[in-house]
PDB file of C-alpha atoms in Angstrom:
ATOM      1  CA  UNK V   1     -14.020  25.030 -30.357  1.00 49.00           C
ATOM      2  CA  UNK V   2     -14.753  22.917 -27.246  1.00 50.00           C
ATOM      3  CA  UNK V   3     -18.068  24.693 -26.723  1.00 48.00           C
ATOM      4  CA  UNK V   4     -19.145  23.875 -30.263  1.00 50.00           C
ATOM      5  CA  UNK V   5     -18.215  20.168 -30.051  1.00 54.00           C
ATOM      6  CA  UNK V   6     -19.351  19.398 -26.507  1.00 57.00           C
ATOM      7  CA  UNK V   7     -22.696  19.524 -24.749  1.00 58.00           C
ATOM      8  CA  UNK V   8     -21.261  21.615 -21.942  1.00 59.00           C
ATOM      9  CA  UNK V   9     -18.146  23.100 -20.450  1.00 57.00           C
ATOM     10  CA  UNK V  10     -17.107  24.928 -17.339  1.00 59.00           C
ATOM     11  CA  UNK V  11     -14.379  27.098 -15.926  1.00 60.00           C
ATOM     12  CA  UNK V  12     -13.792  27.854 -12.280  1.00 59.00           C
ATOM     13  CA  UNK V  13     -16.605  30.434 -12.348  1.00 63.00           C
ATOM     14  CA  UNK V  14     -18.843  29.646 -15.331  1.00 62.00           C
ATOM     15  CA  UNK V  15     -20.725  26.619 -16.640  1.00 61.00           C
ATOM     16  CA  UNK V  16     -22.385  26.450 -20.042  1.00 60.00           C
ATOM     17  CA  UNK V  17     -24.659  23.502 -20.788  1.00 61.00           C
ATOM     18  CA  UNK V  18     -26.474  22.995 -24.095  1.00 60.00           C
ATOM     19  CA  UNK V  19     -29.669  21.423 -22.806  1.00 56.00           C
ATOM     20  CA  UNK V  20     -30.805  20.434 -26.309  1.00 57.00           C
ATOM     21  CA  UNK V  21     -27.938  17.949 -26.725  1.00 58.00           C
ATOM     22  CA  UNK V  22     -28.834  15.687 -23.801  1.00 58.00           C
ATOM     23  CA  UNK V  23     -30.879  12.516 -23.887  1.00 63.00           C
ATOM     24  CA  UNK V  24     -32.418  11.308 -21.631  1.00 64.00           C
ATOM     25  CA  UNK V  25     -33.679  14.572 -20.109  1.00 66.00           C
ATOM     26  CA  UNK V  26     -32.063  14.026 -16.687  1.00 74.00           C
ATOM     27  CA  UNK V  27     -28.624  13.972 -18.347  1.00 77.00           C
ATOM     28  CA  UNK V  28     -28.667  17.763 -18.612  1.00 76.00           C
ATOM     29  CA  UNK V  29     -29.477  18.075 -14.904  1.00 81.00           C
ATOM     30  CA  UNK V  30     -26.657  15.657 -14.110  1.00 83.00           C
ATOM     31  CA  UNK V  31     -24.261  17.796 -16.130  1.00 81.00           C
ATOM     32  CA  UNK V  32     -25.364  20.934 -14.270  1.00 83.00           C
ATOM     33  CA  UNK V  33     -24.914  19.217 -10.864  1.00 87.00           C
ATOM     34  CA  UNK V  34     -21.489  17.906 -11.906  1.00 87.00           C
ATOM     35  CA  UNK V  35     -20.293  21.287 -13.183  1.00 85.00           C
ATOM     36  CA  UNK V  36     -21.578  23.060 -10.062  1.00 87.00           C
ATOM     37  CA  UNK V  37     -19.596  20.617  -7.916  1.00 91.00           C
ATOM     38  CA  UNK V  38     -16.467  21.114 -10.012  1.00 90.00           C
ATOM     39  CA  UNK V  39     -16.763  24.890  -9.777  1.00 89.00           C
ATOM     40  CA  UNK V  40     -17.396  24.674  -6.033  1.00 90.00           C
ATOM     41  CA  UNK V  41     -14.268  22.551  -5.434  1.00 94.00           C
ATOM     42  CA  UNK V  42     -12.197  24.850  -7.625  1.00 91.00           C
ATOM     43  CA  UNK V  43     -13.453  27.921  -5.777  1.00 90.00           C
ATOM     44  CA  UNK V  44     -13.031  26.385  -2.303  1.00 91.00           C
ATOM     45  CA  UNK V  45      -9.408  25.519  -2.999  1.00 95.00           C
ATOM     46  CA  UNK V  46      -8.659  28.599  -5.121  1.00 93.00           C
ATOM     47  CA  UNK V  47      -7.729  26.311  -8.003  1.00 92.00           C
ATOM     48  CA  UNK V  48      -5.334  24.137  -5.983  1.00 94.00           C
ATOM     49  CA  UNK V  49      -7.346  20.892  -5.999  1.00 94.00           C
ATOM     50  CA  UNK V  50      -6.110  18.214  -8.380  1.00 93.00           C
ATOM     51  CA  UNK V  51      -8.164  17.199 -11.418  1.00 91.00           C
ATOM     52  CA  UNK V  52      -9.146  13.955  -9.656  1.00 93.00           C
ATOM     53  CA  UNK V  53     -10.636  15.888  -6.723  1.00 95.00           C
ATOM     54  CA  UNK V  54     -12.335  18.471  -8.948  1.00 93.00           C
ATOM     55  CA  UNK V  55     -13.900  15.862 -11.228  1.00 91.00           C
ATOM     56  CA  UNK V  56     -14.532  13.502  -8.315  1.00 93.00           C
ATOM     57  CA  UNK V  57     -16.376  16.162  -6.329  1.00 94.00           C
ATOM     58  CA  UNK V  58     -18.447  17.029  -9.394  1.00 92.00           C
ATOM     59  CA  UNK V  59     -19.477  13.378  -9.493  1.00 92.00           C
ATOM     60  CA  UNK V  60     -20.147  13.322  -5.746  1.00 94.00           C
ATOM     61  CA  UNK V  61     -22.611  16.208  -6.260  1.00 91.00           C
ATOM     62  CA  UNK V  62     -24.188  14.408  -9.219  1.00 91.00           C
ATOM     63  CA  UNK V  63     -24.484  11.223  -7.131  1.00 91.00           C
ATOM     64  CA  UNK V  64     -26.084  12.993  -4.175  1.00 91.00           C
ATOM     65  CA  UNK V  65     -28.804  14.309  -6.469  1.00 88.00           C
ATOM     66  CA  UNK V  66     -29.260  11.504  -9.004  1.00 87.00           C
ATOM     67  CA  UNK V  67     -28.015   8.293  -7.412  1.00 85.00           C
ATOM     68  CA  UNK V  68     -24.958   7.363  -9.460  1.00 84.00           C
ATOM     69  CA  UNK V  69     -22.231   9.160 -11.426  1.00 87.00           C
ATOM     70  CA  UNK V  70     -22.194   9.356 -15.218  1.00 82.00           C
ATOM     71  CA  UNK V  71     -20.521  12.656 -16.238  1.00 80.00           C
ATOM     72  CA  UNK V  72     -16.910  12.600 -17.422  1.00 78.00           C
ATOM     73  CA  UNK V  73     -15.029  15.860 -17.915  1.00 69.00           C
ATOM     74  CA  UNK V  74     -12.449  16.387 -20.609  1.00 60.00           C
ATOM     75  CA  UNK V  75      -9.827  19.062 -20.705  1.00 51.00           C
ATOM     76  CA  UNK V  76      -9.136  20.538 -24.109  1.00 44.00           C
ATOM     77  CA  UNK V  77      -8.669  17.395 -26.186  1.00 46.00           C
ATOM     78  CA  UNK V  78     -12.103  16.085 -27.108  1.00 42.00           C
ATOM     79  CA  UNK V  79     -12.016  12.287 -27.124  1.00 40.00           C
ATOM     80  CA  UNK V  80     -14.540   9.503 -27.129  1.00 47.00           C
ATOM     81  CA  UNK V  81     -15.312   8.165 -23.649  1.00 44.00           C
ATOM     82  CA  UNK V  82     -17.633   5.214 -23.236  1.00 52.00           C
ATOM     83  CA  UNK V  83     -18.602   4.161 -19.723  1.00 52.00           C
ATOM     84  CA  UNK V  84     -20.319   0.780 -19.853  1.00 56.00           C
ATOM     85  CA  UNK V  85     -20.644  -0.640 -16.338  1.00 63.00           C
ATOM     86  CA  UNK V  86     -21.815   1.420 -13.412  1.00 84.00           C
ATOM     87  CA  UNK V  87     -18.922   3.244 -11.814  1.00 86.00           C
ATOM     88  CA  UNK V  88     -19.305   1.287  -8.572  1.00 89.00           C
ATOM     89  CA  UNK V  89     -19.010  -1.939 -10.598  1.00 88.00           C
ATOM     90  CA  UNK V  90     -15.968  -0.534 -12.414  1.00 88.00           C
ATOM     91  CA  UNK V  91     -14.281   0.196  -9.078  1.00 93.00           C
ATOM     92  CA  UNK V  92     -15.211  -3.248  -7.712  1.00 92.00           C
ATOM     93  CA  UNK V  93     -13.748  -4.892 -10.811  1.00 91.00           C
ATOM     94  CA  UNK V  94     -10.534  -2.856 -10.527  1.00 93.00           C
ATOM     95  CA  UNK V  95     -10.261  -3.978  -6.894  1.00 95.00           C
ATOM     96  CA  UNK V  96     -10.935  -7.633  -7.746  1.00 94.00           C
ATOM     97  CA  UNK V  97      -8.387  -7.504 -10.588  1.00 94.00           C
ATOM     98  CA  UNK V  98      -5.886  -5.720  -8.310  1.00 95.00           C
ATOM     99  CA  UNK V  99      -5.765  -2.874 -10.835  1.00 96.00           C
ATOM    100  CA  UNK V 100      -7.037  -0.129  -8.515  1.00 97.00           C
ATOM    101  CA  UNK V 101      -4.691   2.833  -8.062  1.00 97.00           C
ATOM    102  CA  UNK V 102      -3.665   4.090  -4.657  1.00 97.00           C
ATOM    103  CA  UNK V 103      -4.965   7.484  -3.460  1.00 97.00           C
ATOM    104  CA  UNK V 104      -1.647   9.288  -3.918  1.00 96.00           C
ATOM    105  CA  UNK V 105      -1.435   8.167  -7.564  1.00 96.00           C
ATOM    106  CA  UNK V 106      -5.029   9.204  -8.215  1.00 96.00           C
ATOM    107  CA  UNK V 107      -4.504  12.616  -6.643  1.00 95.00           C
ATOM    108  CA  UNK V 108      -1.125  13.368  -8.179  1.00 93.00           C
ATOM    109  CA  UNK V 109      -1.216  11.815 -11.638  1.00 90.00           C
ATOM    110  CA  UNK V 110      -4.772  11.834 -12.930  1.00 90.00           C
ATOM    111  CA  UNK V 111      -5.512  14.625 -15.378  1.00 86.00           C
ATOM    112  CA  UNK V 112      -8.767  15.470 -17.133  1.00 81.00           C
ATOM    113  CA  UNK V 113      -6.655  15.683 -20.293  1.00 80.00           C
ATOM    114  CA  UNK V 114      -6.096  11.935 -20.259  1.00 81.00           C
ATOM    115  CA  UNK V 115      -8.484  10.273 -17.790  1.00 86.00           C
ATOM    116  CA  UNK V 116     -10.444   7.282 -19.038  1.00 85.00           C
ATOM    117  CA  UNK V 117     -13.689   5.858 -17.547  1.00 84.00           C
ATOM    118  CA  UNK V 118     -11.961   3.686 -14.901  1.00 89.00           C
ATOM    119  CA  UNK V 119      -9.952   6.727 -13.760  1.00 91.00           C
ATOM    120  CA  UNK V 120     -13.129   8.803 -13.376  1.00 89.00           C
ATOM    121  CA  UNK V 121     -14.687   5.957 -11.395  1.00 92.00           C
ATOM    122  CA  UNK V 122     -11.657   5.775  -9.080  1.00 95.00           C
ATOM    123  CA  UNK V 123     -11.592   9.566  -8.602  1.00 95.00           C
ATOM    124  CA  UNK V 124     -15.323   9.612  -7.794  1.00 94.00           C
ATOM    125  CA  UNK V 125     -15.113   6.654  -5.405  1.00 95.00           C
ATOM    126  CA  UNK V 126     -12.116   8.068  -3.513  1.00 96.00           C
ATOM    127  CA  UNK V 127     -13.667  11.542  -3.299  1.00 95.00           C
ATOM    128  CA  UNK V 128     -16.978  10.034  -2.168  1.00 93.00           C
ATOM    129  CA  UNK V 129     -15.163   8.181   0.633  1.00 94.00           C
ATOM    130  CA  UNK V 130     -13.300  11.327   1.703  1.00 95.00           C
ATOM    131  CA  UNK V 131     -16.429  13.508   1.530  1.00 93.00           C
ATOM    132  CA  UNK V 132     -18.292  11.137   3.857  1.00 91.00           C
ATOM    133  CA  UNK V 133     -16.474  12.941   6.681  1.00 81.00           C
ATOM    134  CA  UNK V 134     -18.026  16.322   5.896  1.00 84.00           C
ATOM    135  CA  UNK V 135     -16.150  18.398   8.483  1.00 91.00           C
ATOM    136  CA  UNK V 136     -12.868  16.715   7.608  1.00 94.00           C
ATOM    137  CA  UNK V 137     -13.466  17.185   3.894  1.00 94.00           C
ATOM    138  CA  UNK V 138     -14.075  20.880   4.478  1.00 94.00           C
ATOM    139  CA  UNK V 139     -10.790  21.039   6.385  1.00 96.00           C
ATOM    140  CA  UNK V 140      -8.826  19.516   3.506  1.00 95.00           C
ATOM    141  CA  UNK V 141     -10.303  22.080   1.101  1.00 95.00           C
ATOM    142  CA  UNK V 142      -9.116  24.873   3.421  1.00 95.00           C
ATOM    143  CA  UNK V 143      -5.651  23.332   3.698  1.00 97.00           C
ATOM    144  CA  UNK V 144      -5.408  22.997  -0.094  1.00 96.00           C
ATOM    145  CA  UNK V 145      -6.565  26.590  -0.503  1.00 96.00           C
ATOM    146  CA  UNK V 146      -3.738  27.607   1.825  1.00 97.00           C
ATOM    147  CA  UNK V 147      -1.193  25.737  -0.323  1.00 96.00           C
ATOM    148  CA  UNK V 148      -1.001  22.259   1.250  1.00 97.00           C
ATOM    149  CA  UNK V 149      -0.712  19.457  -1.303  1.00 95.00           C
ATOM    150  CA  UNK V 150      -3.868  17.268  -1.442  1.00 95.00           C
ATOM    151  CA  UNK V 151      -2.346  14.053  -0.070  1.00 96.00           C
ATOM    152  CA  UNK V 152      -0.601  15.958   2.719  1.00 97.00           C
ATOM    153  CA  UNK V 153      -3.898  17.707   3.574  1.00 97.00           C
ATOM    154  CA  UNK V 154      -5.647  14.323   3.742  1.00 96.00           C
ATOM    155  CA  UNK V 155      -2.908  12.794   5.893  1.00 96.00           C
ATOM    156  CA  UNK V 156      -2.978  15.751   8.314  1.00 96.00           C
ATOM    157  CA  UNK V 157      -6.762  15.937   8.543  1.00 96.00           C
ATOM    158  CA  UNK V 158      -7.714  12.269   8.634  1.00 94.00           C
ATOM    159  CA  UNK V 159      -4.546  11.226  10.526  1.00 95.00           C
ATOM    160  CA  UNK V 160      -4.020   8.511   7.948  1.00 94.00           C
ATOM    161  CA  UNK V 161      -1.246   7.646   5.489  1.00 96.00           C
ATOM    162  CA  UNK V 162      -1.621   6.626   1.838  1.00 97.00           C
ATOM    163  CA  UNK V 163      -1.461   2.860   2.538  1.00 97.00           C
ATOM    164  CA  UNK V 164      -4.012   2.967   5.365  1.00 96.00           C
ATOM    165  CA  UNK V 165      -6.355   5.198   3.362  1.00 96.00           C
ATOM    166  CA  UNK V 166      -6.003   2.799   0.433  1.00 97.00           C
ATOM    167  CA  UNK V 167      -6.952  -0.225   2.577  1.00 96.00           C
ATOM    168  CA  UNK V 168      -9.931   1.523   4.163  1.00 95.00           C
ATOM    169  CA  UNK V 169     -11.157   2.933   0.855  1.00 96.00           C
ATOM    170  CA  UNK V 170     -10.854  -0.427  -0.943  1.00 96.00           C
ATOM    171  CA  UNK V 171     -12.677  -2.195   1.895  1.00 94.00           C
ATOM    172  CA  UNK V 172     -15.564   0.299   1.772  1.00 91.00           C
ATOM    173  CA  UNK V 173     -15.741   0.280  -2.034  1.00 91.00           C
ATOM    174  CA  UNK V 174     -15.946  -3.521  -2.475  1.00 82.00           C
TER     175      UNK V 174
END
């Protein structure tokens, strides 16, 4: 049913994208990049990464190739998602309005079954900040694969707690 209603879907090993349903043309390529990133994160962590990291890494891959994130993933329940502002602007507005979530909340509570555009923007921005330290990001994927919870893996690898990560992330995302 999801495959019929959506322009694309993916599992941990397979992505299906209906290229005829995308406009403008680069939207299909964005979807492919996003799904490849999601599958990669899922494979690297053997399915132990949270939805925020899986979706966020998909958007990091999309951003590296096309400049800014646009793809939002839904789990099971097809719902209308309208972006509006650029995701960087969304994150900046959340920061200015003091509505931004802390990393632990993003990593532990965000689900692709219920995420809305601001949640996708937060997940992308946090994952982008974490992935900037490539070697460290690789280490957290290995720790998660071995059963370490995401926030614990981040704290161990980056030698940083939730509050300090939050401050540094917010400062870099402004």
